[in-house]
PDB file of C-alpha atoms in Angstrom:
ATOM      1  CA  UNK U   7     -21.286 -51.417 180.267  1.00 33.00           C
ATOM      2  CA  UNK U   8     -24.029 -52.586 177.322  1.00 34.00           C
ATOM      3  CA  UNK U   9     -25.907 -53.789 180.296  1.00 34.00           C
ATOM      4  CA  UNK U  10     -23.403 -56.871 180.660  1.00 32.00           C
ATOM      5  CA  UNK U  11     -21.427 -58.095 183.664  1.00 32.00           C
ATOM      6  CA  UNK U  12     -18.117 -59.049 182.611  1.00 33.00           C
ATOM      7  CA  UNK U  13     -17.851 -60.960 186.121  1.00 34.00           C
ATOM      8  CA  UNK U  14     -20.810 -63.071 186.302  1.00 34.00           C
ATOM      9  CA  UNK U  15     -22.507 -63.617 182.845  1.00 37.00           C
ATOM     10  CA  UNK U  16     -26.057 -65.096 183.495  1.00 37.00           C
ATOM     11  CA  UNK U  17     -26.063 -66.915 180.076  1.00 35.00           C
ATOM     12  CA  UNK U  18     -24.002 -68.742 177.186  1.00 33.00           C
ATOM     13  CA  UNK U  19     -24.774 -65.614 174.967  1.00 36.00           C
ATOM     14  CA  UNK U  20     -23.585 -63.558 177.660  1.00 37.00           C
ATOM     15  CA  UNK U  21     -20.430 -65.284 178.175  1.00 36.00           C
ATOM     16  CA  UNK U  22     -19.340 -65.397 174.763  1.00 33.00           C
ATOM     17  CA  UNK U  23     -20.237 -61.633 174.590  1.00 33.00           C
ATOM     18  CA  UNK U  24     -18.219 -60.997 177.702  1.00 36.00           C
ATOM     19  CA  UNK U  25     -15.009 -63.033 176.430  1.00 36.00           C
ATOM     20  CA  UNK U  26     -15.377 -61.432 173.187  1.00 35.00           C
ATOM     21  CA  UNK U  27     -15.073 -58.065 174.958  1.00 32.00           C
ATOM     22  CA  UNK U  28     -12.194 -59.212 177.020  1.00 32.00           C
ATOM     23  CA  UNK U  29     -10.093 -60.496 174.602  1.00 32.00           C
ATOM     24  CA  UNK U  30     -10.899 -57.064 172.199  1.00 32.00           C
ATOM     25  CA  UNK U  31      -9.881 -54.789 175.231  1.00 34.00           C
ATOM     26  CA  UNK U  32      -6.930 -56.866 176.065  1.00 36.00           C
ATOM     27  CA  UNK U  33      -5.374 -57.626 172.784  1.00 35.00           C
ATOM     28  CA  UNK U  34      -3.633 -54.234 171.974  1.00 39.00           C
ATOM     29  CA  UNK U  35      -0.370 -53.540 173.782  1.00 39.00           C
ATOM     30  CA  UNK U  36      -0.456 -50.411 176.034  1.00 41.00           C
ATOM     31  CA  UNK U  37      -0.364 -47.157 173.652  1.00 44.00           C
ATOM     32  CA  UNK U  38      -1.168 -49.514 170.670  1.00 43.00           C
ATOM     33  CA  UNK U  39      -4.667 -49.512 168.913  1.00 43.00           C
ATOM     34  CA  UNK U  40      -5.874 -53.143 167.897  1.00 37.00           C
ATOM     35  CA  UNK U  41      -4.797 -51.902 164.302  1.00 37.00           C
ATOM     36  CA  UNK U  42      -1.392 -51.285 165.130  1.00 41.00           C
ATOM     37  CA  UNK U  43      -1.361 -47.607 165.014  1.00 44.00           C
ATOM     38  CA  UNK U  44      -0.734 -45.129 168.163  1.00 51.00           C
ATOM     39  CA  UNK U  45      -3.668 -45.198 170.879  1.00 53.00           C
ATOM     40  CA  UNK U  46      -4.817 -41.489 171.643  1.00 52.00           C
ATOM     41  CA  UNK U  47      -3.981 -41.102 175.509  1.00 51.00           C
ATOM     42  CA  UNK U  48      -7.067 -40.830 178.044  1.00 48.00           C
ATOM     43  CA  UNK U  49      -6.268 -37.221 178.330  1.00 49.00           C
ATOM     44  CA  UNK U  50      -6.636 -36.812 174.283  1.00 49.00           C
ATOM     45  CA  UNK U  51      -9.958 -38.683 174.324  1.00 48.00           C
ATOM     46  CA  UNK U  52     -11.146 -36.312 177.037  1.00 50.00           C
ATOM     47  CA  UNK U  53     -10.387 -32.889 175.702  1.00 63.00           C
ATOM     48  CA  UNK U  54     -11.390 -30.704 172.660  1.00 83.00           C
ATOM     49  CA  UNK U  55      -8.808 -31.387 169.985  1.00 94.00           C
ATOM     50  CA  UNK U  56      -7.701 -28.320 167.902  1.00 98.00           C
ATOM     51  CA  UNK U  57      -8.157 -28.558 163.994  1.00 98.00           C
ATOM     52  CA  UNK U  58      -4.935 -29.080 162.694  1.00 98.00           C
ATOM     53  CA  UNK U  59      -4.459 -26.783 159.606  1.00 98.00           C
ATOM     54  CA  UNK U  60      -1.487 -27.616 157.124  1.00 98.00           C
ATOM     55  CA  UNK U  61      -0.393 -24.835 154.410  1.00 98.00           C
ATOM     56  CA  UNK U  62       2.369 -26.160 151.887  1.00 98.00           C
ATOM     57  CA  UNK U  63       4.934 -24.020 150.654  1.00 97.00           C
ATOM     58  CA  UNK U  64       6.074 -22.588 147.048  1.00 98.00           C
ATOM     59  CA  UNK U  65       6.466 -25.203 143.896  1.00 98.00           C
ATOM     60  CA  UNK U  66       4.510 -27.803 146.169  1.00 97.00           C
ATOM     61  CA  UNK U  67       1.206 -28.960 147.167  1.00 96.00           C
ATOM     62  CA  UNK U  68      -0.788 -30.456 149.944  1.00 96.00           C
ATOM     63  CA  UNK U  69       0.680 -33.662 149.305  1.00 97.00           C
ATOM     64  CA  UNK U  70       3.682 -32.729 150.983  1.00 97.00           C
ATOM     65  CA  UNK U  71       1.968 -32.858 154.451  1.00 98.00           C
ATOM     66  CA  UNK U  72       0.762 -36.580 153.583  1.00 98.00           C
ATOM     67  CA  UNK U  73       3.208 -38.197 156.199  1.00 98.00           C
ATOM     68  CA  UNK U  74       1.932 -35.945 158.851  1.00 98.00           C
ATOM     69  CA  UNK U  75      -1.884 -36.173 157.831  1.00 98.00           C
ATOM     70  CA  UNK U  76      -1.787 -39.878 158.536  1.00 98.00           C
ATOM     71  CA  UNK U  77      -0.418 -39.783 161.608  1.00 98.00           C
ATOM     72  CA  UNK U  78      -2.421 -36.838 163.201  1.00 98.00           C
ATOM     73  CA  UNK U  79      -5.717 -38.607 161.702  1.00 98.00           C
ATOM     74  CA  UNK U  80      -4.732 -42.113 163.433  1.00 98.00           C
ATOM     75  CA  UNK U  81      -4.578 -39.800 167.039  1.00 97.00           C
ATOM     76  CA  UNK U  82      -7.813 -38.751 166.254  1.00 97.00           C
ATOM     77  CA  UNK U  83      -7.322 -35.490 165.035  1.00 98.00           C
ATOM     78  CA  UNK U  84      -9.813 -33.283 162.343  1.00 98.00           C
ATOM     79  CA  UNK U  85      -6.745 -32.188 159.736  1.00 98.00           C
ATOM     80  CA  UNK U  86      -7.231 -29.543 156.921  1.00 98.00           C
ATOM     81  CA  UNK U  87      -4.884 -28.974 154.118  1.00 98.00           C
ATOM     82  CA  UNK U  88      -5.531 -25.092 153.256  1.00 96.00           C
ATOM     83  CA  UNK U  89      -5.788 -23.850 149.809  1.00 86.00           C
ATOM     84  CA  UNK U  90      -2.617 -21.939 148.588  1.00 91.00           C
ATOM     85  CA  UNK U  91      -2.416 -20.575 144.836  1.00 95.00           C
ATOM     86  CA  UNK U  92       1.112 -19.097 145.186  1.00 96.00           C
ATOM     87  CA  UNK U  93       0.043 -15.965 143.690  1.00 96.00           C
ATOM     88  CA  UNK U  94       1.877 -13.709 146.387  1.00 95.00           C
ATOM     89  CA  UNK U  95       1.218 -12.925 150.396  1.00 95.00           C
ATOM     90  CA  UNK U  96      -1.764 -10.414 149.887  1.00 95.00           C
ATOM     91  CA  UNK U  97      -4.245 -13.073 147.800  1.00 96.00           C
ATOM     92  CA  UNK U  98      -2.817 -16.238 149.350  1.00 97.00           C
ATOM     93  CA  UNK U  99      -3.039 -15.068 152.885  1.00 97.00           C
ATOM     94  CA  UNK U 100      -6.288 -13.927 151.859  1.00 97.00           C
ATOM     95  CA  UNK U 101      -7.827 -16.868 150.822  1.00 97.00           C
ATOM     96  CA  UNK U 102      -6.187 -18.421 153.966  1.00 98.00           C
ATOM     97  CA  UNK U 103      -7.858 -15.936 155.797  1.00 97.00           C
ATOM     98  CA  UNK U 104     -11.335 -16.748 154.562  1.00 97.00           C
ATOM     99  CA  UNK U 105     -10.676 -20.621 154.933  1.00 98.00           C
ATOM    100  CA  UNK U 106      -9.938 -20.046 158.648  1.00 98.00           C
ATOM    101  CA  UNK U 107     -12.909 -18.445 159.153  1.00 97.00           C
ATOM    102  CA  UNK U 108     -14.933 -21.630 158.374  1.00 97.00           C
ATOM    103  CA  UNK U 109     -13.473 -23.512 161.296  1.00 97.00           C
ATOM    104  CA  UNK U 110     -15.078 -23.683 164.669  1.00 96.00           C
ATOM    105  CA  UNK U 111     -12.715 -24.125 168.081  1.00 96.00           C
ATOM    106  CA  UNK U 112      -9.234 -24.034 168.484  1.00 97.00           C
ATOM    107  CA  UNK U 113      -6.644 -24.114 165.344  1.00 98.00           C
ATOM    108  CA  UNK U 114      -3.156 -25.196 165.168  1.00 98.00           C
ATOM    109  CA  UNK U 115      -1.487 -23.612 162.430  1.00 98.00           C
ATOM    110  CA  UNK U 116       1.440 -25.321 160.766  1.00 98.00           C
ATOM    111  CA  UNK U 117       3.057 -24.193 157.426  1.00 98.00           C
ATOM    112  CA  UNK U 118       6.320 -24.846 155.070  1.00 98.00           C
ATOM    113  CA  UNK U 119       8.454 -22.404 153.668  1.00 98.00           C
ATOM    114  CA  UNK U 120       6.778 -19.755 151.487  1.00 98.00           C
ATOM    115  CA  UNK U 121       3.655 -20.950 153.652  1.00 98.00           C
ATOM    116  CA  UNK U 122       5.056 -19.224 156.333  1.00 98.00           C
ATOM    117  CA  UNK U 123       4.526 -15.669 154.932  1.00 97.00           C
ATOM    118  CA  UNK U 124       1.297 -17.203 154.706  1.00 98.00           C
ATOM    119  CA  UNK U 125       0.201 -17.940 158.166  1.00 98.00           C
ATOM    120  CA  UNK U 126       2.030 -14.787 159.541  1.00 97.00           C
ATOM    121  CA  UNK U 127      -0.349 -12.840 157.422  1.00 96.00           C
ATOM    122  CA  UNK U 128      -3.557 -14.509 157.573  1.00 97.00           C
ATOM    123  CA  UNK U 129      -3.747 -15.857 161.252  1.00 98.00           C
ATOM    124  CA  UNK U 130      -3.171 -12.136 162.923  1.00 97.00           C
ATOM    125  CA  UNK U 131      -6.405 -11.462 164.662  1.00 96.00           C
ATOM    126  CA  UNK U 132      -7.911 -14.761 164.619  1.00 97.00           C
ATOM    127  CA  UNK U 133      -8.803 -15.833 168.084  1.00 97.00           C
ATOM    128  CA  UNK U 134      -9.287 -19.392 167.181  1.00 97.00           C
ATOM    129  CA  UNK U 135      -5.546 -19.808 166.123  1.00 98.00           C
ATOM    130  CA  UNK U 136      -4.105 -20.861 169.273  1.00 98.00           C
ATOM    131  CA  UNK U 137      -0.466 -21.849 167.904  1.00 98.00           C
ATOM    132  CA  UNK U 138       1.965 -21.363 165.032  1.00 98.00           C
ATOM    133  CA  UNK U 139       4.408 -24.335 163.901  1.00 98.00           C
ATOM    134  CA  UNK U 140       6.601 -23.441 161.153  1.00 98.00           C
ATOM    135  CA  UNK U 141       8.440 -26.016 159.413  1.00 98.00           C
ATOM    136  CA  UNK U 142      11.654 -25.018 157.371  1.00 98.00           C
ATOM    137  CA  UNK U 143       9.594 -21.882 156.887  1.00 98.00           C
ATOM    138  CA  UNK U 144       9.731 -17.968 156.784  1.00 98.00           C
ATOM    139  CA  UNK U 145       8.642 -16.032 159.865  1.00 98.00           C
ATOM    140  CA  UNK U 146       8.779 -12.455 158.360  1.00 98.00           C
ATOM    141  CA  UNK U 147       8.103  -9.265 160.096  1.00 98.00           C
ATOM    142  CA  UNK U 148       6.121  -6.309 158.942  1.00 98.00           C
ATOM    143  CA  UNK U 149       7.534  -5.156 155.793  1.00 98.00           C
ATOM    144  CA  UNK U 150      10.182  -7.890 155.015  1.00 98.00           C
ATOM    145  CA  UNK U 151       9.908  -9.675 151.947  1.00 98.00           C
ATOM    146  CA  UNK U 152      11.129 -13.019 150.391  1.00 98.00           C
ATOM    147  CA  UNK U 153      13.829 -11.121 148.468  1.00 98.00           C
ATOM    148  CA  UNK U 154      15.003  -9.532 151.731  1.00 98.00           C
ATOM    149  CA  UNK U 155      15.156 -12.557 153.849  1.00 98.00           C
ATOM    150  CA  UNK U 156      16.787 -14.420 151.138  1.00 98.00           C
ATOM    151  CA  UNK U 157      19.496 -11.723 150.387  1.00 98.00           C
ATOM    152  CA  UNK U 158      23.062 -12.771 152.303  1.00 98.00           C
ATOM    153  CA  UNK U 159      22.010 -15.879 153.010  1.00 98.00           C
ATOM    154  CA  UNK U 160      23.379 -18.357 151.080  1.00 98.00           C
ATOM    155  CA  UNK U 161      20.232 -20.113 149.996  1.00 98.00           C
ATOM    156  CA  UNK U 162      20.259 -22.130 146.711  1.00 98.00           C
ATOM    157  CA  UNK U 163      17.618 -19.235 145.382  1.00 98.00           C
ATOM    158  CA  UNK U 164      19.823 -16.301 146.203  1.00 98.00           C
ATOM    159  CA  UNK U 165      21.349 -16.394 142.630  1.00 98.00           C
ATOM    160  CA  UNK U 166      17.887 -15.331 141.267  1.00 98.00           C
ATOM    161  CA  UNK U 167      17.926 -11.961 142.816  1.00 97.00           C
ATOM    162  CA  UNK U 168      20.470 -11.092 140.008  1.00 97.00           C
ATOM    163  CA  UNK U 169      19.938 -13.427 137.297  1.00 98.00           C
ATOM    164  CA  UNK U 170      16.506 -15.241 137.779  1.00 98.00           C
ATOM    165  CA  UNK U 171      17.157 -17.670 134.470  1.00 98.00           C
ATOM    166  CA  UNK U 172      19.738 -19.116 136.436  1.00 98.00           C
ATOM    167  CA  UNK U 173      17.164 -20.778 138.989  1.00 98.00           C
ATOM    168  CA  UNK U 174      13.979 -20.472 137.540  1.00 98.00           C
ATOM    169  CA  UNK U 175      12.011 -21.595 134.106  1.00 98.00           C
ATOM    170  CA  UNK U 176      10.055 -18.426 133.536  1.00 98.00           C
ATOM    171  CA  UNK U 177       6.488 -19.030 132.115  1.00 98.00           C
ATOM    172  CA  UNK U 178       3.913 -15.966 131.381  1.00 98.00           C
ATOM    173  CA  UNK U 179       0.763 -16.204 132.683  1.00 96.00           C
ATOM    174  CA  UNK U 180      -2.780 -14.996 132.187  1.00 96.00           C
ATOM    175  CA  UNK U 181      -3.741 -12.012 133.962  1.00 93.00           C
ATOM    176  CA  UNK U 182      -0.464 -11.677 135.698  1.00 94.00           C
ATOM    177  CA  UNK U 183       0.448  -8.178 137.237  1.00 93.00           C
ATOM    178  CA  UNK U 184       2.560  -6.036 135.646  1.00 94.00           C
ATOM    179  CA  UNK U 185       6.309  -7.670 135.584  1.00 95.00           C
ATOM    180  CA  UNK U 186       5.520 -10.904 136.999  1.00 97.00           C
ATOM    181  CA  UNK U 187       5.450 -14.471 135.221  1.00 98.00           C
ATOM    182  CA  UNK U 188       5.171 -17.889 136.803  1.00 98.00           C
ATOM    183  CA  UNK U 189       8.505 -19.329 138.075  1.00 98.00           C
ATOM    184  CA  UNK U 190       9.316 -23.052 138.305  1.00 98.00           C
ATOM    185  CA  UNK U 191      13.054 -23.937 140.204  1.00 98.00           C
ATOM    186  CA  UNK U 192      15.094 -25.660 137.150  1.00 98.00           C
ATOM    187  CA  UNK U 193      15.399 -29.305 137.920  1.00 98.00           C
ATOM    188  CA  UNK U 194      19.666 -28.877 138.722  1.00 98.00           C
ATOM    189  CA  UNK U 195      18.879 -26.626 141.575  1.00 98.00           C
ATOM    190  CA  UNK U 196      15.699 -28.374 143.045  1.00 98.00           C
ATOM    191  CA  UNK U 197      17.291 -31.816 143.049  1.00 98.00           C
ATOM    192  CA  UNK U 198      20.572 -30.764 145.235  1.00 98.00           C
ATOM    193  CA  UNK U 199      18.869 -27.606 146.838  1.00 98.00           C
ATOM    194  CA  UNK U 200      15.613 -28.315 148.183  1.00 98.00           C
ATOM    195  CA  UNK U 201      15.274 -32.195 147.824  1.00 98.00           C
ATOM    196  CA  UNK U 202      18.992 -33.066 149.688  1.00 97.00           C
ATOM    197  CA  UNK U 203      17.778 -36.183 151.814  1.00 94.00           C
ATOM    198  CA  UNK U 204      15.347 -37.887 149.194  1.00 98.00           C
ATOM    199  CA  UNK U 205      16.004 -40.517 147.518  1.00 98.00           C
ATOM    200  CA  UNK U 206      17.252 -39.337 143.878  1.00 97.00           C
ATOM    201  CA  UNK U 207      13.953 -41.178 142.103  1.00 98.00           C
ATOM    202  CA  UNK U 208      11.804 -39.435 144.470  1.00 98.00           C
ATOM    203  CA  UNK U 209      13.945 -35.733 144.056  1.00 98.00           C
ATOM    204  CA  UNK U 210      13.300 -36.234 140.038  1.00 98.00           C
ATOM    205  CA  UNK U 211       9.579 -37.058 140.537  1.00 98.00           C
ATOM    206  CA  UNK U 212       9.298 -33.943 142.624  1.00 98.00           C
ATOM    207  CA  UNK U 213      11.621 -31.378 140.334  1.00 98.00           C
ATOM    208  CA  UNK U 214       8.712 -32.141 137.604  1.00 97.00           C
ATOM    209  CA  UNK U 215       5.587 -31.886 139.526  1.00 97.00           C
ATOM    210  CA  UNK U 216       6.146 -29.075 141.204  1.00 97.00           C
ATOM    211  CA  UNK U 217       3.500 -25.957 140.968  1.00 97.00           C
ATOM    212  CA  UNK U 218       4.824 -22.761 140.026  1.00 98.00           C
ATOM    213  CA  UNK U 219       4.971 -19.563 142.132  1.00 98.00           C
ATOM    214  CA  UNK U 220       4.422 -15.922 140.928  1.00 98.00           C
ATOM    215  CA  UNK U 221       7.479 -14.054 140.842  1.00 98.00           C
ATOM    216  CA  UNK U 222       5.076 -10.635 142.574  1.00 97.00           C
ATOM    217  CA  UNK U 223       5.245 -13.083 145.550  1.00 97.00           C
ATOM    218  CA  UNK U 224       9.198 -12.508 145.862  1.00 97.00           C
ATOM    219  CA  UNK U 225       9.164  -8.833 146.550  1.00 97.00           C
ATOM    220  CA  UNK U 226       5.408  -8.633 148.161  1.00 97.00           C
ATOM    221  CA  UNK U 227       5.663  -7.335 151.803  1.00 97.00           C
ATOM    222  CA  UNK U 228       4.856  -9.153 154.802  1.00 97.00           C
ATOM    223  CA  UNK U 229       1.995  -7.435 157.249  1.00 97.00           C
ATOM    224  CA  UNK U 230       1.485  -7.208 161.085  1.00 97.00           C
ATOM    225  CA  UNK U 231       2.541 -10.919 161.826  1.00 98.00           C
ATOM    226  CA  UNK U 232       0.554 -13.269 163.930  1.00 98.00           C
ATOM    227  CA  UNK U 233       3.867 -15.043 165.553  1.00 98.00           C
ATOM    228  CA  UNK U 234       3.754 -11.698 168.015  1.00 98.00           C
ATOM    229  CA  UNK U 235       0.621 -12.454 169.875  1.00 97.00           C
ATOM    230  CA  UNK U 236       0.500 -16.468 169.097  1.00 98.00           C
ATOM    231  CA  UNK U 237       2.740 -18.975 170.632  1.00 98.00           C
ATOM    232  CA  UNK U 238       5.418 -20.571 168.250  1.00 98.00           C
ATOM    233  CA  UNK U 239       6.919 -23.629 167.653  1.00 98.00           C
ATOM    234  CA  UNK U 240       9.728 -24.673 164.899  1.00 98.00           C
ATOM    235  CA  UNK U 241      11.242 -27.036 162.856  1.00 98.00           C
ATOM    236  CA  UNK U 242      14.486 -26.303 161.511  1.00 98.00           C
ATOM    237  CA  UNK U 243      16.355 -28.784 158.866  1.00 98.00           C
ATOM    238  CA  UNK U 244      20.202 -28.506 159.815  1.00 98.00           C
ATOM    239  CA  UNK U 245      20.614 -29.050 155.919  1.00 98.00           C
ATOM    240  CA  UNK U 246      18.157 -26.809 154.676  1.00 98.00           C
ATOM    241  CA  UNK U 247      19.715 -24.989 151.590  1.00 98.00           C
ATOM    242  CA  UNK U 248      16.743 -22.821 150.648  1.00 98.00           C
ATOM    243  CA  UNK U 249      16.109 -21.179 153.921  1.00 98.00           C
ATOM    244  CA  UNK U 250      19.538 -21.822 155.367  1.00 98.00           C
ATOM    245  CA  UNK U 251      19.543 -22.752 159.386  1.00 98.00           C
ATOM    246  CA  UNK U 252      21.202 -19.660 160.483  1.00 98.00           C
ATOM    247  CA  UNK U 253      18.639 -17.536 159.019  1.00 98.00           C
ATOM    248  CA  UNK U 254      15.724 -19.643 160.351  1.00 98.00           C
ATOM    249  CA  UNK U 255      17.439 -19.725 163.606  1.00 98.00           C
ATOM    250  CA  UNK U 256      17.247 -15.697 163.358  1.00 98.00           C
ATOM    251  CA  UNK U 257      13.729 -15.722 162.432  1.00 98.00           C
ATOM    252  CA  UNK U 258      12.309 -18.373 165.053  1.00 98.00           C
ATOM    253  CA  UNK U 259      14.643 -16.750 167.911  1.00 98.00           C
ATOM    254  CA  UNK U 260      13.008 -13.485 167.119  1.00 98.00           C
ATOM    255  CA  UNK U 261       9.640 -14.982 166.907  1.00 98.00           C
ATOM    256  CA  UNK U 262      10.168 -16.632 170.773  1.00 98.00           C
ATOM    257  CA  UNK U 263       9.930 -19.729 169.105  1.00 98.00           C
ATOM    258  CA  UNK U 264      10.089 -23.596 170.622  1.00 98.00           C
ATOM    259  CA  UNK U 265      12.788 -24.886 168.378  1.00 98.00           C
ATOM    260  CA  UNK U 266      13.304 -28.412 167.181  1.00 98.00           C
ATOM    261  CA  UNK U 267      16.105 -29.270 165.475  1.00 98.00           C
ATOM    262  CA  UNK U 268      16.388 -32.151 162.832  1.00 98.00           C
ATOM    263  CA  UNK U 269      18.881 -33.854 160.353  1.00 98.00           C
ATOM    264  CA  UNK U 270      16.827 -32.955 157.181  1.00 98.00           C
ATOM    265  CA  UNK U 271      17.031 -30.599 154.260  1.00 98.00           C
ATOM    266  CA  UNK U 272      14.362 -28.292 153.047  1.00 98.00           C
ATOM    267  CA  UNK U 273      12.056 -30.876 152.552  1.00 98.00           C
ATOM    268  CA  UNK U 274      12.149 -32.494 156.321  1.00 98.00           C
ATOM    269  CA  UNK U 275       8.012 -32.621 156.098  1.00 98.00           C
ATOM    270  CA  UNK U 276       8.651 -35.479 153.760  1.00 98.00           C
ATOM    271  CA  UNK U 277      11.857 -36.983 154.958  1.00 98.00           C
ATOM    272  CA  UNK U 278      10.776 -36.882 158.944  1.00 98.00           C
ATOM    273  CA  UNK U 279       7.181 -36.701 159.060  1.00 98.00           C
ATOM    274  CA  UNK U 280       7.164 -38.468 162.405  1.00 98.00           C
ATOM    275  CA  UNK U 281       9.343 -35.722 164.227  1.00 98.00           C
ATOM    276  CA  UNK U 282       7.358 -33.059 162.412  1.00 98.00           C
ATOM    277  CA  UNK U 283       4.265 -34.653 163.700  1.00 98.00           C
ATOM    278  CA  UNK U 284       5.718 -34.647 167.066  1.00 98.00           C
ATOM    279  CA  UNK U 285       6.024 -31.258 167.322  1.00 98.00           C
ATOM    280  CA  UNK U 286       2.593 -30.223 165.797  1.00 98.00           C
ATOM    281  CA  UNK U 287       1.235 -32.490 168.447  1.00 98.00           C
ATOM    282  CA  UNK U 288       3.152 -30.425 171.298  1.00 98.00           C
ATOM    283  CA  UNK U 289       1.870 -27.065 170.079  1.00 98.00           C
ATOM    284  CA  UNK U 290      -2.048 -29.060 169.947  1.00 98.00           C
ATOM    285  CA  UNK U 291      -1.474 -29.761 173.870  1.00 95.00           C
ATOM    286  CA  UNK U 292      -1.140 -25.792 174.401  1.00 89.00           C
ATOM    287  CA  UNK U 293      -4.785 -25.652 173.278  1.00 83.00           C
ATOM    288  CA  UNK U 294      -6.137 -27.144 176.393  1.00 72.00           C
TER     289      UNK U 294
END
C-alpha cells in the first residue's frame, strides 16, 4: 500500500506516515465516513453503480429532490435531475426519452406525482432502465389520463374536473394548444392539500414558487407503460390528499410494485427524504 509497511517502518518519515494512515483509517466509526456521512459498503464500492435519474412532478421543480440528491451523492451515486417542462405527457416524455438516451449504463428512474406519467411513457423500450421508483405518483396504464385517475378518488384536485377555477389560477401562454392554458394550484388548495405535513411557512413558500402545468396534460392519454416490463418500487404517503392512498394502492399493486408506506402527505419526498432514499437504494441494489 503506497510502498509503505505499517508494521515495520524503517525511517522516522515512514513512521509518521504510517501513524497518520492508521489514525485516518481508524478514526471513523463502522459505516460512517470521516466527514460524518454514510460510508458505502464494500459491495457498493466493487459494483458498477447505476445512474439515479429523478423526475419531479407538476407544479414543482428539481429542488423537490434536494434531500434525496444529497443522500445519494453521499453514497457515491451519480444523480441527475431530469428536465420536465410540464407541457403534457407527449412532450414531457419526449424530453425525458432523449435525456435518458445520453446516459450509458444502468439507470434507476424515480418519479414523483405527475412525473409517474412521464417515466411510464419515456422508459418503455429503454434497456438501460433497470428499475422504476414511484413516489406518491401516478402509474397509468395505456390510454388512461390524469383526469380519469383523479375522478372518484377524493383528490383535492377532483373539483377542477367540473370547475377548474375552484382549484386553479388559469393563465394563457404563447403557442398553447387550442383550449389549453397554464394552471397554478390556488394557495387555499395547495397549502392544506399538497403541503400537509410540512411547516406552514415552508408550505406558503412552495405555494407561491410553484411552476405551471398546461391543462392539456390532464387529458392526454398514456402510452404503453414501462412498468409492465421493468421492476417497480413505490412509496405511498398515507396522508396524501392529491393522489389518495387508495388510488395509489390500486395502481401500484397493478404494476406489481414493492410498496413502502410512510406517514406523510403528497410531498413525502421533501418531508421524508431519508425514507424515500432508502427505497431508491433498494431498487438500485437490483441492478447488479
